[in-house]
Coordinates of C-alpha atoms in Angstrom, one line a residue:
Chain A
X163 CA 32.2 -31.2 4.9
X164 CA 35.9 -30.7 4.5
X165 CA 38.1 -31.0 1.4
X166 CA 40.3 -34.2 1.2
X167 CA 43.8 -32.7 1.9
X168 CA 44.9 -33.2 -1.6
X169 CA 42.0 -31.4 -2.9
X170 CA 42.2 -28.5 -0.3
X171 CA 45.7 -27.9 -1.3
X172 CA 44.9 -27.8 -5.1
X173 CA 42.0 -25.5 -4.5
X174 CA 44.3 -23.4 -2.3
X175 CA 46.9 -23.6 -5.1
X176 CA 44.5 -22.4 -7.7
X177 CA 43.2 -19.5 -5.1
X178 CA 46.8 -18.4 -4.7
X179 CA 47.6 -18.5 -8.2
X180 CA 50.3 -21.2 -7.6
X181 CA 48.8 -24.0 -9.4
X182 CA 50.7 -25.7 -11.9
X183 CA 49.4 -26.5 -15.2
X184 CA 49.4 -30.1 -14.5
X185 CA 47.4 -29.1 -11.2
X186 CA 45.0 -27.4 -13.3
X187 CA 44.1 -30.4 -15.5
X188 CA 44.1 -32.5 -12.3
X189 CA 41.4 -29.9 -10.8
X190 CA 39.4 -29.9 -14.1
X191 CA 38.7 -33.6 -13.9
X192 CA 37.9 -33.6 -10.5
X193 CA 35.4 -30.4 -11.1
X194 CA 33.9 -32.3 -14.2
X195 CA 33.3 -35.2 -12.0
X196 CA 32.1 -34.4 -8.8
X197 CA 29.0 -31.7 -8.9
X198 CA 29.7 -31.4 -4.8
X199 CA 33.4 -30.8 -5.3
X200 CA 32.3 -27.8 -7.8
X201 CA 29.8 -26.3 -5.3
X202 CA 32.8 -26.4 -2.6
X203 CA 35.1 -25.1 -5.1
X204 CA 32.6 -22.0 -5.8
X205 CA 32.2 -21.4 -1.9
X206 CA 36.0 -21.2 -1.8
X207 CA 36.4 -18.5 -4.5
X208 CA 33.5 -16.6 -3.2
X209 CA 35.1 -16.3 0.2
X210 CA 38.4 -15.4 -1.5
X211 CA 36.7 -12.7 -3.3
X212 CA 34.6 -11.5 -0.1
X213 CA 37.8 -11.5 1.8
X214 CA 39.8 -9.4 -0.5
X215 CA 36.6 -6.8 -0.3
X216 CA 36.5 -6.5 3.2
X217 CA 40.4 -6.1 3.5
X218 CA 40.3 -3.4 1.0
X219 CA 38.0 -1.6 3.5
X220 CA 40.4 -1.9 5.7
X221 CA 42.5 1.4 7.5
X222 CA 45.8 0.3 7.8
X223 CA 47.2 3.6 8.6
X224 CA 45.1 3.3 12.0
X225 CA 47.2 0.3 13.0
X226 CA 50.4 2.3 12.5
X227 CA 49.1 5.4 14.7
X228 CA 47.6 3.3 17.3
X229 CA 51.0 1.1 17.6
X230 CA 52.8 4.4 18.6
X231 CA 50.4 5.6 21.5
X232 CA 52.0 5.5 25.0
X233 CA 51.0 2.4 27.0
X234 CA 49.5 0.3 24.0
X235 CA 51.4 -2.2 22.0
X236 CA 48.7 -4.3 19.7
X237 CA 49.2 -7.7 21.5
X238 CA 48.2 -9.3 18.3
X239 CA 52.0 -9.1 17.5
X240 CA 53.0 -10.7 20.9
X241 CA 52.7 -14.4 19.3
X242 CA 54.2 -13.7 16.1
X243 CA 57.4 -15.2 15.2
X244 CA 61.1 -14.1 16.6
X245 CA 61.8 -11.2 13.8
X246 CA 58.1 -9.7 14.2
X247 CA 58.2 -10.0 18.3
X248 CA 61.9 -8.4 18.3
X249 CA 60.8 -5.6 16.2
X250 CA 57.8 -5.0 18.2
X251 CA 59.4 -5.2 21.4
X252 CA 61.9 -2.7 20.2
X253 CA 59.3 -0.5 19.5
X254 CA 57.4 -1.1 22.5
X255 CA 60.8 -0.2 24.5
X256 CA 60.8 3.0 22.6
X257 CA 57.4 4.0 23.2
X258 CA 57.5 3.2 27.0
X259 CA 60.5 5.3 27.5
X260 CA 58.8 8.2 25.4
X261 CA 55.8 7.7 27.6
X262 CA 57.9 7.4 30.8
X263 CA 59.2 11.1 30.0
X264 CA 56.0 12.8 28.7
X265 CA 53.3 11.4 30.4
X266 CA 53.5 13.6 33.9
X267 CA 53.6 16.8 31.8
X268 CA 51.3 15.6 29.0
X269 CA 48.8 14.7 32.2
X270 CA 49.5 18.5 33.7
X271 CA 48.8 20.2 30.2
X272 CA 46.0 18.4 29.2
X273 CA 43.4 21.0 28.9
X274 CA 39.6 20.0 30.1
X275 CA 36.9 22.0 29.1
X276 CA 33.6 22.0 30.3
X277 CA 31.0 22.1 27.2
X278 CA 27.5 21.5 29.0
X279 CA 26.0 20.9 32.5
X280 CA 22.9 19.6 33.6
X281 CA 21.1 22.0 36.2
X282 CA 22.4 22.4 39.9
X283 CA 26.0 21.9 38.4
X284 CA 29.2 23.1 40.8
X285 CA 30.6 23.4 37.2
X286 CA 30.0 26.1 34.7
X287 CA 30.1 26.1 30.6
X288 CA 33.4 27.1 29.2
X289 CA 35.1 26.4 32.9
X290 CA 38.5 24.8 32.4
X291 CA 39.0 22.1 35.1
X292 CA 42.1 22.1 37.0
X293 CA 41.3 18.6 39.0
X294 CA 42.3 15.5 36.9
X295 CA 39.9 13.4 39.1
X296 CA 36.4 14.6 38.7
X297 CA 33.2 13.1 40.5
X298 CA 29.5 14.2 40.1
X299 CA 27.0 13.2 42.3
X300 CA 23.7 14.5 40.2
X301 CA 23.0 15.3 36.7
X302 CA 25.3 15.4 34.1
X303 CA 28.7 17.0 32.7
X304 CA 29.8 17.3 29.3
X305 CA 33.9 17.7 29.1
X306 CA 36.3 18.3 26.0
X307 CA 40.0 17.0 26.4
X308 CA 42.7 18.8 24.2
X309 CA 40.0 20.1 21.8
X310 CA 39.8 16.5 20.9
X311 CA 37.4 13.6 22.5
X312 CA 34.4 14.5 24.3
X313 CA 33.0 12.9 27.7
X314 CA 29.6 13.2 28.8
X315 CA 29.4 11.8 32.7
X316 CA 26.2 11.1 34.1
X317 CA 25.7 10.7 37.6
X318 CA 27.0 9.2 39.9
X319 CA 30.1 9.2 38.4
X320 CA 33.9 9.4 39.3
X321 CA 36.4 9.6 36.3
X322 CA 40.2 10.3 36.2
X323 CA 41.8 12.0 33.1
X324 CA 45.2 10.8 32.6
X325 CA 45.8 12.5 29.7
X326 CA 44.2 13.7 26.4
X327 CA 43.7 10.3 25.0
X328 CA 43.6 8.0 28.3
X329 CA 41.1 8.1 31.0
X330 CA 40.1 5.9 34.0
X331 CA 36.5 5.2 34.7
X332 CA 36.4 4.5 38.7
X333 CA 32.6 4.4 38.7
X334 CA 29.3 5.4 36.8
X335 CA 28.5 6.0 33.2
X336 CA 30.4 7.8 30.7
X337 CA 30.0 8.1 26.9
X338 CA 33.0 8.9 24.9
X339 CA 32.6 10.4 21.4
X340 CA 36.0 10.3 20.1
X341 CA 35.4 11.6 16.4
X342 CA 37.0 10.7 13.2
X343 CA 40.0 12.4 13.6
X344 CA 41.6 10.9 16.9
X345 CA 42.9 7.6 17.2
X346 CA 44.1 5.5 19.9
X347 CA 41.9 7.0 22.6
X348 CA 42.3 4.7 25.7
X349 CA 39.8 3.9 28.5
X350 CA 40.3 1.8 31.8
X351 CA 38.0 0.3 34.1
X352 CA 38.8 -2.5 36.6
X353 CA 37.5 -5.0 34.4
X354 CA 39.1 -4.2 31.0
X355 CA 40.9 -1.8 29.0
X356 CA 39.1 -0.1 26.1
X357 CA 41.0 1.0 22.7
X358 CA 38.8 3.2 20.4
X359 CA 39.2 3.0 16.8
X360 CA 37.4 5.8 16.0
X361 CA 34.2 5.7 17.5
X362 CA 31.4 6.9 20.1
X363 CA 31.1 4.3 23.0
X364 CA 29.6 4.1 26.4
X365 CA 30.8 2.4 29.5
X366 CA 28.9 1.8 32.8
X367 CA 31.1 0.9 36.0
X368 CA 29.8 -0.9 38.8
X369 CA 32.6 -0.8 41.4
X370 CA 30.7 -3.0 43.9
X371 CA 30.2 -5.9 41.4
X372 CA 33.6 -5.3 39.4
X373 CA 31.6 -5.2 36.5
X374 CA 31.9 -3.2 33.4
X375 CA 29.1 -2.7 30.9
X376 CA 30.2 -1.3 27.4
X377 CA 27.9 -0.6 24.5
X378 CA 29.4 0.6 21.1
X379 CA 27.2 3.4 19.2
X380 CA 29.3 3.9 16.3
X381 CA 32.8 2.6 14.8
X382 CA 34.4 0.2 16.7
X383 CA 36.6 -0.8 19.9
X384 CA 38.8 -3.4 21.0
X385 CA 38.4 -4.6 24.3
X386 CA 41.7 -5.6 26.2
X387 CA 42.4 -7.5 29.4
X388 CA 42.6 -4.6 32.2
X389 CA 45.8 -2.4 32.6
X390 CA 48.4 -4.1 34.8
X391 CA 47.0 -7.7 33.7
X392 CA 49.9 -10.0 33.0
X393 CA 48.9 -9.7 29.5
X394 CA 47.2 -6.9 27.4
X395 CA 45.9 -9.1 24.7
X396 CA 42.8 -7.5 22.7
X397 CA 40.4 -10.8 23.3
X398 CA 37.3 -8.9 21.8
X399 CA 36.5 -6.6 18.8
X400 CA 33.2 -4.7 19.0
X401 CA 31.2 -2.9 16.2
X402 CA 28.2 -0.3 16.5
X403 CA 25.5 -2.5 17.8
X404 CA 27.4 -4.7 20.0
X405 CA 27.2 -4.4 23.8
X406 CA 28.9 -6.8 26.4
X407 CA 28.9 -6.8 30.3
X408 CA 32.6 -7.6 31.3
X409 CA 33.0 -9.1 34.8
X410 CA 36.5 -9.9 36.7
X411 CA 38.7 -12.6 34.9
X412 CA 37.2 -11.1 31.5
X413 CA 34.3 -13.1 31.5
X414 CA 31.6 -11.7 29.2
X415 CA 27.8 -11.8 28.6
X416 CA 25.9 -10.2 26.0
X417 CA 23.7 -7.2 27.0
X418 CA 20.7 -7.5 25.3
X419 CA 18.3 -4.6 26.1
X420 CA 19.9 -0.8 26.5
X421 CA 18.4 2.3 27.4
X422 CA 19.4 5.1 25.1
X423 CA 18.6 8.2 26.8
X424 CA 21.4 10.7 27.6
X425 CA 22.8 8.2 30.0
X426 CA 23.4 5.1 27.8
X427 CA 22.8 2.0 30.2
X428 CA 21.4 -1.4 30.8
X429 CA 17.8 -1.1 30.4
X430 CA 17.3 -2.8 33.7
X431 CA 19.3 -0.2 35.5
X432 CA 16.9 2.9 34.3
X433 CA 15.9 4.5 37.5
X434 CA 12.5 5.7 36.1
X435 CA 11.1 2.8 34.1
X436 CA 8.7 3.6 31.3
X437 CA 6.4 1.3 29.6
X438 CA 8.9 -1.2 28.2
X439 CA 10.9 -2.9 30.9
X440 CA 12.8 -5.7 29.2
X441 CA 13.5 -6.8 25.6
X442 CA 14.9 -10.2 25.0
X443 CA 15.1 -12.7 22.2
X444 CA 15.8 -16.4 21.7
X445 CA 19.2 -16.0 20.2
X446 CA 21.3 -18.7 22.1
X447 CA 24.6 -18.2 20.7
X448 CA 27.1 -17.2 23.7
X449 CA 29.0 -15.0 21.2
X450 CA 25.9 -13.1 20.1
X451 CA 26.6 -9.4 21.2
X452 CA 23.8 -7.3 19.2
X453 CA 21.5 -5.1 21.6
X454 CA 18.0 -3.6 21.3
X455 CA 18.3 0.0 22.0
X456 CA 15.2 1.6 23.8
X457 CA 14.8 5.6 23.2
X458 CA 12.1 7.1 25.2
X459 CA 10.0 9.1 22.7
X460 CA 12.3 8.4 20.1
X461 CA 9.7 7.9 17.3
X462 CA 10.2 11.0 15.2
X463 CA 11.8 12.5 11.9
X464 CA 15.3 11.5 11.5
X465 CA 15.8 9.3 14.6
X466 CA 17.9 6.2 14.1
X467 CA 16.2 3.3 13.1
X468 CA 18.5 0.4 14.2
X469 CA 21.4 0.2 16.6
X470 CA 23.7 -1.4 13.9
X471 CA 23.4 1.1 10.9
X472 CA 24.3 4.9 11.2
X473 CA 22.8 6.0 8.3
X474 CA 19.2 4.8 8.3
X475 CA 16.5 7.1 9.9
X476 CA 12.9 7.1 10.2
X477 CA 11.0 9.5 8.1
X478 CA 7.5 10.3 7.0
X479 CA 6.2 8.9 3.9
X480 CA 7.3 10.8 0.8
X481 CA 5.1 14.2 1.0
X482 CA 3.6 13.4 4.2
X483 CA 3.7 14.6 8.0
X484 CA 5.2 12.1 10.3
X485 CA 2.2 10.2 11.7
X486 CA 0.9 11.8 14.7
X487 CA 0.0 8.6 16.1
X488 CA 3.4 7.3 16.4
X489 CA 5.1 10.6 16.9
X490 CA 6.8 10.5 20.6
X491 CA 5.9 7.1 21.0
X492 CA 9.1 4.9 22.6
X493 CA 11.3 3.5 19.9
X494 CA 12.9 0.1 19.9
X495 CA 16.0 0.1 17.8
X496 CA 16.6 -3.5 16.4
X497 CA 19.6 -4.6 14.7
X498 CA 19.3 -5.2 10.9
X499 CA 21.4 -8.6 10.7
X500 CA 18.1 -10.1 11.7
X501 CA 16.3 -9.2 8.5
X502 CA 17.1 -12.6 7.3
X503 CA 16.2 -14.9 10.3
X504 CA 13.3 -17.0 10.1
X505 CA 13.3 -18.3 13.6
X506 CA 13.9 -15.1 15.7
X507 CA 11.7 -14.4 18.6
X508 CA 11.7 -10.9 20.1
X509 CA 10.0 -10.7 23.5
X510 CA 9.1 -7.1 24.9
X511 CA 8.0 -6.9 28.6
X512 CA 5.3 -4.3 29.5
X513 CA 4.5 -2.4 32.8
X514 CA 1.0 -1.6 31.8
X515 CA -1.6 -1.3 28.9
X516 CA 0.1 0.1 25.6
X517 CA -0.2 0.1 22.0
X518 CA 2.4 -1.7 20.6
X519 CA 3.5 -0.8 16.6
X520 CA 5.4 -2.8 13.9
X521 CA 7.1 -1.3 11.2
X522 CA 7.4 -3.9 8.3
X523 CA 9.3 -3.5 4.7
X524 CA 6.2 -2.8 2.6
X525 CA 7.8 -5.0 -0.1
X526 CA 7.8 -8.2 2.4
X527 CA 4.6 -10.5 2.4
X528 CA 3.1 -9.8 5.7
X529 CA 4.4 -12.6 8.4
X530 CA 1.5 -15.0 9.8
X531 CA 2.2 -13.8 13.4
X532 CA 1.5 -10.3 12.5
X533 CA -1.7 -10.9 10.3
X534 CA -3.1 -13.1 13.7
X535 CA -2.2 -10.5 16.4
X536 CA -2.0 -7.2 14.8
X537 CA -4.1 -4.9 12.5
X538 CA -2.7 -2.9 9.5
X539 CA -3.0 0.9 10.4
X540 CA -2.6 2.2 6.9
X541 CA 0.1 4.3 8.0
X542 CA 3.3 4.4 6.0
X543 CA 7.0 5.2 7.2
X544 CA 10.6 5.1 5.5
X545 CA 14.1 4.5 6.5
X546 CA 17.0 6.0 4.6
X547 CA 18.7 7.4 3.2
X548 CA 20.4 3.9 2.4
X549 CA 23.7 3.0 0.9
X550 CA 23.2 1.3 -2.6
X551 CA 23.5 -2.3 -0.8
X552 CA 21.4 -5.3 -1.3
X553 CA 18.4 -4.2 0.4
X554 CA 17.4 -1.1 -1.8
X555 CA 18.5 -3.0 -4.8
X556 CA 15.0 -2.6 -6.6
X557 CA 14.4 0.6 -4.7
X558 CA 13.6 3.9 -6.8
X559 CA 15.3 7.2 -5.5
X560 CA 13.0 9.4 -3.6
X561 CA 12.6 12.9 -4.6
X562 CA 16.1 14.2 -2.7
X563 CA 17.8 11.5 -5.0
X564 CA 18.1 9.3 -1.7
X565 CA 17.2 5.8 -1.5
X566 CA 14.6 4.8 1.1
X567 CA 12.9 1.6 2.3
X568 CA 9.1 1.9 2.7
X569 CA 7.2 0.3 5.6
X570 CA 3.8 -0.5 6.8
X571 CA 2.8 0.2 10.0
X572 CA 0.9 -2.7 12.0
X573 CA -0.5 -2.0 15.7
X574 CA -1.7 -3.8 18.5
X575 CA -3.3 -3.0 21.7
X576 CA -2.2 -4.6 24.7
X577 CA -4.7 -4.3 27.6
X578 CA -2.8 -5.2 30.6
X579 CA 1.1 -5.8 31.8
X580 CA 2.8 -8.7 30.2
X581 CA 5.0 -10.1 27.6
X582 CA 4.4 -9.8 23.9
X583 CA 6.3 -11.9 21.7
X584 CA 7.3 -10.9 17.8
X585 CA 8.2 -13.5 15.3
X586 CA 10.8 -13.5 12.6
X587 CA 10.9 -10.8 9.9
X588 CA 10.5 -13.4 7.0
X589 CA 9.4 -16.7 6.3
X590 CA 11.9 -20.0 5.2
X591 CA 12.3 -19.8 1.8
X592 CA 11.3 -16.1 1.3
X593 CA 13.3 -14.7 -1.3
X594 CA 14.9 -10.9 -1.4
X595 CA 17.0 -8.9 0.7
X596 CA 14.5 -6.8 2.9
X597 CA 14.7 -4.5 5.8
X598 CA 14.5 -5.5 9.6
X599 CA 11.1 -4.1 11.1
X600 CA 11.1 -1.5 13.5
X601 CA 9.0 -1.5 16.8
X602 CA 7.4 1.5 18.7
X603 CA 5.5 1.3 21.9
X604 CA 3.0 3.8 23.5
X605 CA 1.7 3.5 26.9
X606 CA -2.3 3.8 26.8
Chain B
X202 CA 22.3 13.0 -6.6
X203 CA 24.4 12.5 -9.6
X204 CA 26.5 9.4 -10.4
X205 CA 29.7 10.8 -9.6
X206 CA 28.4 12.2 -5.9
X207 CA 26.8 8.6 -5.4
X208 CA 30.5 6.9 -6.2
X209 CA 32.0 9.4 -3.7
X210 CA 29.6 8.8 -1.1
X211 CA 29.9 5.1 -1.4
X212 CA 33.5 5.5 -0.2
X213 CA 33.8 1.8 0.9
X214 CA 33.0 0.3 -2.5
X215 CA 36.6 1.2 -3.9
X216 CA 36.8 -1.8 -6.1
X217 CA 33.6 -0.7 -7.8
X218 CA 35.1 2.6 -8.2
X219 CA 38.3 1.4 -9.8
X220 CA 36.3 -0.9 -12.2
X221 CA 33.5 1.5 -13.1
X222 CA 36.1 4.8 -13.6
X223 CA 36.8 3.4 -17.0
X224 CA 33.0 3.5 -17.7
X225 CA 32.6 6.9 -16.1
X226 CA 35.0 8.2 -18.6
X227 CA 33.4 7.1 -21.7
X228 CA 29.5 8.1 -20.3
X229 CA 28.4 11.1 -22.2
X230 CA 26.6 12.7 -19.1
X231 CA 24.9 12.1 -16.1
X232 CA 21.4 11.2 -16.3
X233 CA 19.2 9.1 -14.6
X234 CA 19.9 5.9 -16.5
X235 CA 23.4 6.4 -15.6
X236 CA 22.6 6.6 -11.7
X237 CA 20.5 3.4 -12.1
X238 CA 23.3 1.4 -13.8
X239 CA 26.0 2.5 -11.4
X240 CA 23.7 1.6 -8.5
X241 CA 22.8 -1.8 -9.8
X242 CA 26.5 -2.5 -10.6
X243 CA 27.4 -1.3 -7.3
X244 CA 24.8 -3.8 -5.4
X245 CA 25.5 -6.6 -7.6
X246 CA 29.6 -6.2 -7.8
X247 CA 30.4 -8.6 -5.1
X248 CA 28.4 -11.3 -7.0
X249 CA 29.8 -10.5 -10.3
X250 CA 33.4 -10.6 -9.0
X251 CA 32.9 -13.9 -7.3
X252 CA 31.4 -15.3 -10.4
X253 CA 34.4 -14.1 -12.4
X254 CA 36.9 -15.0 -9.9
X255 CA 35.7 -18.7 -10.1
X256 CA 36.3 -18.6 -13.6
X257 CA 40.1 -17.2 -14.0
X258 CA 43.0 -18.4 -12.1
X259 CA 44.3 -15.4 -10.2
X260 CA 42.7 -12.2 -8.5
X261 CA 44.7 -10.1 -11.0
X262 CA 43.0 -12.1 -14.0
X263 CA 39.6 -11.5 -12.5
X264 CA 40.4 -7.8 -12.1
X265 CA 41.3 -7.5 -15.6
X266 CA 38.2 -9.3 -16.8
X267 CA 36.2 -7.0 -14.6
X268 CA 37.5 -3.7 -16.2
X269 CA 36.1 -5.3 -19.5
X270 CA 32.9 -6.4 -17.8
X271 CA 32.1 -3.1 -16.4
X272 CA 32.5 -1.3 -19.7
X273 CA 30.4 -4.0 -21.8
X274 CA 27.7 -3.9 -19.1
X275 CA 27.2 0.1 -19.6
X276 CA 27.6 -0.4 -23.1
X277 CA 24.5 -2.6 -23.4
X278 CA 22.7 -1.5 -20.2
X279 CA 19.7 0.2 -22.5
X280 CA 19.2 -3.4 -23.9
X281 CA 18.7 -5.0 -20.6
X282 CA 14.6 -4.2 -20.4
X283 CA 13.1 -6.2 -17.8
X284 CA 15.6 -8.8 -17.3
X285 CA 17.0 -9.7 -13.7
X286 CA 20.5 -7.5 -13.7
X287 CA 22.3 -10.1 -11.8
X288 CA 21.6 -12.8 -14.3
X289 CA 22.3 -10.7 -17.1
X290 CA 25.7 -9.5 -15.8
X291 CA 26.7 -13.3 -15.2
X292 CA 25.9 -13.6 -19.1
X293 CA 27.8 -11.0 -20.0
X294 CA 30.7 -11.7 -17.6
X295 CA 31.0 -15.3 -18.9
X296 CA 31.4 -14.3 -22.4
X297 CA 34.2 -11.7 -21.2
X298 CA 35.6 -14.8 -19.6
X299 CA 35.8 -16.5 -23.0
X300 CA 37.1 -13.5 -24.7
X301 CA 39.9 -13.5 -22.0
X302 CA 40.5 -17.1 -22.5
X303 CA 40.5 -17.0 -26.2
X304 CA 43.6 -14.2 -25.6
X305 CA 45.3 -16.5 -23.4
X306 CA 45.1 -19.7 -25.6
X307 CA 48.7 -20.9 -25.0
X308 CA 48.2 -20.6 -21.0
X309 CA 47.5 -24.1 -19.8
X310 CA 46.9 -22.4 -16.5
X311 CA 43.2 -21.3 -18.0
X312 CA 40.4 -23.7 -17.4
X313 CA 39.0 -25.3 -20.6
X314 CA 35.7 -24.2 -21.9
X315 CA 33.6 -27.0 -20.7
X316 CA 34.7 -26.6 -17.3
X317 CA 34.3 -22.9 -17.4
X318 CA 30.6 -23.9 -18.4
X319 CA 30.2 -26.0 -15.6
X320 CA 31.4 -23.4 -13.4
X321 CA 29.7 -20.8 -14.4
X322 CA 26.2 -22.5 -14.6
X323 CA 26.7 -23.5 -11.1
X324 CA 27.7 -20.2 -10.0
X325 CA 24.7 -18.5 -11.3
X326 CA 22.4 -21.1 -9.7
X327 CA 24.0 -20.5 -6.4
X328 CA 24.3 -16.9 -6.4
X329 CA 21.6 -16.1 -3.5
X330 CA 23.3 -18.3 -1.4
X331 CA 26.9 -17.0 -2.3
X332 CA 25.4 -13.7 -1.2
X333 CA 24.2 -15.1 2.2
X334 CA 27.6 -16.6 2.8
X335 CA 29.5 -13.3 2.2
X336 CA 27.5 -11.7 4.7
X337 CA 28.1 -14.6 7.1
X338 CA 31.7 -14.3 6.4
X339 CA 31.3 -10.7 7.9
X340 CA 30.3 -12.2 11.3
X341 CA 32.8 -15.1 11.1
X342 CA 35.6 -13.0 10.4
X343 CA 34.7 -11.1 13.8
X344 CA 34.8 -14.6 15.5
X345 CA 38.3 -15.5 14.4
X346 CA 40.9 -14.9 17.2
X347 CA 42.7 -11.6 16.6
X348 CA 45.9 -12.5 15.6
X349 CA 44.3 -14.9 12.6
X350 CA 41.8 -12.0 11.7
X351 CA 44.7 -9.7 11.4
X352 CA 46.9 -11.9 9.6
X353 CA 44.1 -12.9 6.9
X354 CA 43.4 -9.2 6.5
X355 CA 47.0 -8.1 6.0
X356 CA 47.5 -11.1 3.4
X357 CA 44.2 -10.0 1.4
X358 CA 45.0 -6.7 1.4
X359 CA 45.4 -4.6 -1.7
X360 CA 48.8 -5.2 -3.4
X361 CA 50.3 -7.3 -0.8
X362 CA 52.4 -10.4 -1.9
X363 CA 52.4 -13.4 0.2
X364 CA 56.1 -13.8 -0.2
X365 CA 56.8 -10.2 0.7
X366 CA 54.5 -10.6 3.7
X367 CA 56.1 -13.8 4.7
X368 CA 59.4 -12.2 5.0
X369 CA 58.2 -9.1 7.0
X370 CA 56.7 -11.4 9.5
X371 CA 59.4 -14.0 9.7
X372 CA 58.0 -16.6 8.2
X373 CA 58.4 -18.7 5.0
X374 CA 55.7 -18.4 2.4
X375 CA 54.6 -22.1 2.3
X376 CA 53.7 -22.1 6.4
X377 CA 51.8 -18.5 5.6
X378 CA 49.9 -20.2 2.5
X379 CA 49.2 -22.9 5.0
X380 CA 47.8 -20.8 7.3
X381 CA 45.6 -19.0 5.2
X382 CA 44.0 -22.1 4.0
X383 CA 43.4 -23.2 7.2
X384 CA 41.9 -19.8 8.1
X385 CA 39.6 -20.1 4.5
X386 CA 38.5 -23.4 5.7
X387 CA 37.7 -22.5 9.3
X388 CA 35.8 -19.3 7.9
X389 CA 33.7 -21.5 5.2
X390 CA 32.8 -24.0 8.0
X391 CA 31.8 -21.1 10.2
X392 CA 29.7 -19.4 7.3
X393 CA 27.9 -22.8 6.9
X394 CA 27.2 -23.2 10.4
X395 CA 25.7 -19.9 10.7
X396 CA 23.5 -20.4 7.5
X397 CA 22.2 -23.6 8.6
X398 CA 21.2 -22.3 11.9
X399 CA 19.6 -19.5 10.3
X400 CA 21.5 -16.7 11.9
X401 CA 21.9 -15.1 8.3
X402 CA 19.6 -16.3 5.8

């Protein structure tokens, strides 16, 4: 339901501090008379406060810095009114002129240092690479540009370094770690231009299909139309835990399952498939972008627990060793947003017999689907340390002062290849803000 | 981790830090109770601010009341016993709003006490739902077209005045107010849809 226009205008005037005394009296009359309107009023004020909270977290200086990067003009200004458009156009012309003068020498002077190699590489650690176009057909290669961003190439890969803040990936997989101190890094593929907002992300380019997979591991990136397109509008903003496949003409689809080895790539393209072959869920929203991350051997102390949270890591129960039964099992990172869902189903395809473990917030009542198919191992794990957010509101700090959520570990043995479907983390009406469950799998 | 280190670590809770800054000044030392208070206050800060904001006319008024609320909460924290912190904090905030209202006795822009009571009762009742809405809002904000998202965040950035922002971007204040109203309504519709579909709660 929406407010009628007059009521809506009244509430807006109140929210913005513009309401006259007479309007306040009118508002009071409606608030007294209409319980439903009271609820809507509280909702509007709640959103008002939340928006102010979110806006206060935004970092305005980044916008300013990025707008000065050669070749990047935030297209969000493109449709603004004349004054702003003229100002931004003037800035664009100035920036363009500057970039025309500086790009050639910048390209020539960009220092490309080899940080690490896999075996049998034609490169050596510490080598300064002279070529701007770098291809590898085996192994991996780690490069650092001008003491700033690092690129992890996974063969086969073909990358062109345009300058210290601008690369083009022609094919293959590249993981970029831009770091917190660098802003405005741009990565081009045939399908899209990615503008980094201080982050770590991976792309995988399939030139034959013209598609690019992009997976955000930390921070945030903007997805723009590819370089040379008639417009350069950012049409999507991705944050940690998001993954997309971008086809020609900006057609995008969710990339739901990702393998998170040294090469971060879609799960169905992993050369040596493990026990988990596919992870899907029943989320139908076409705009949903969250991904599950499969980490082979990833169940160990201090490994990340979720794809969406950079702080919460797996730990043994306080004062205990990490359970041997779980150590080295394949970890499936879920996304923490799902913790409140009561209709989620996660389906995991297994290539053969396996033990599957589900780690459930110990404060939660055990879901029926878990009671039916799984057995309580008696093992416990923790995640943390968490920020002081709702999920740890009633948690007592651990011995190190950090806040940790405890999990009970449930197990099911699956005797043949097939699909296992897990249910929602909570039941309808269940109160409280609890952690999303984790998943681990070990071949038997 | 002592309370100050904790506050520094929670860098995105700028508002809580501002509100609690006065409390830290009056705290005699950093003990367990101190840390527990800050943890609870930070976790419940958005809900308390939303509660106060629904009872006073402007964001500046809400910020003013919140400073007093934080101080009173800390002073009376020892008395809370086993009570639910949020429910207790709402009770304290309600009294602080009424005290603030007494100071503004001649100001006709402030709701009368019976309306404040009605809204305060409802706000307490629906505080869990409002927490869900705030969570859904984060998702909905990401779904907004980039230009609208940027605009609303610029308009809500600390210290921004709509008249000045309108001038800077070449618009009239009224057209900007109307667009912000449309954006808020779109966001609320989106949060309701997400919550109804069970995507958040």
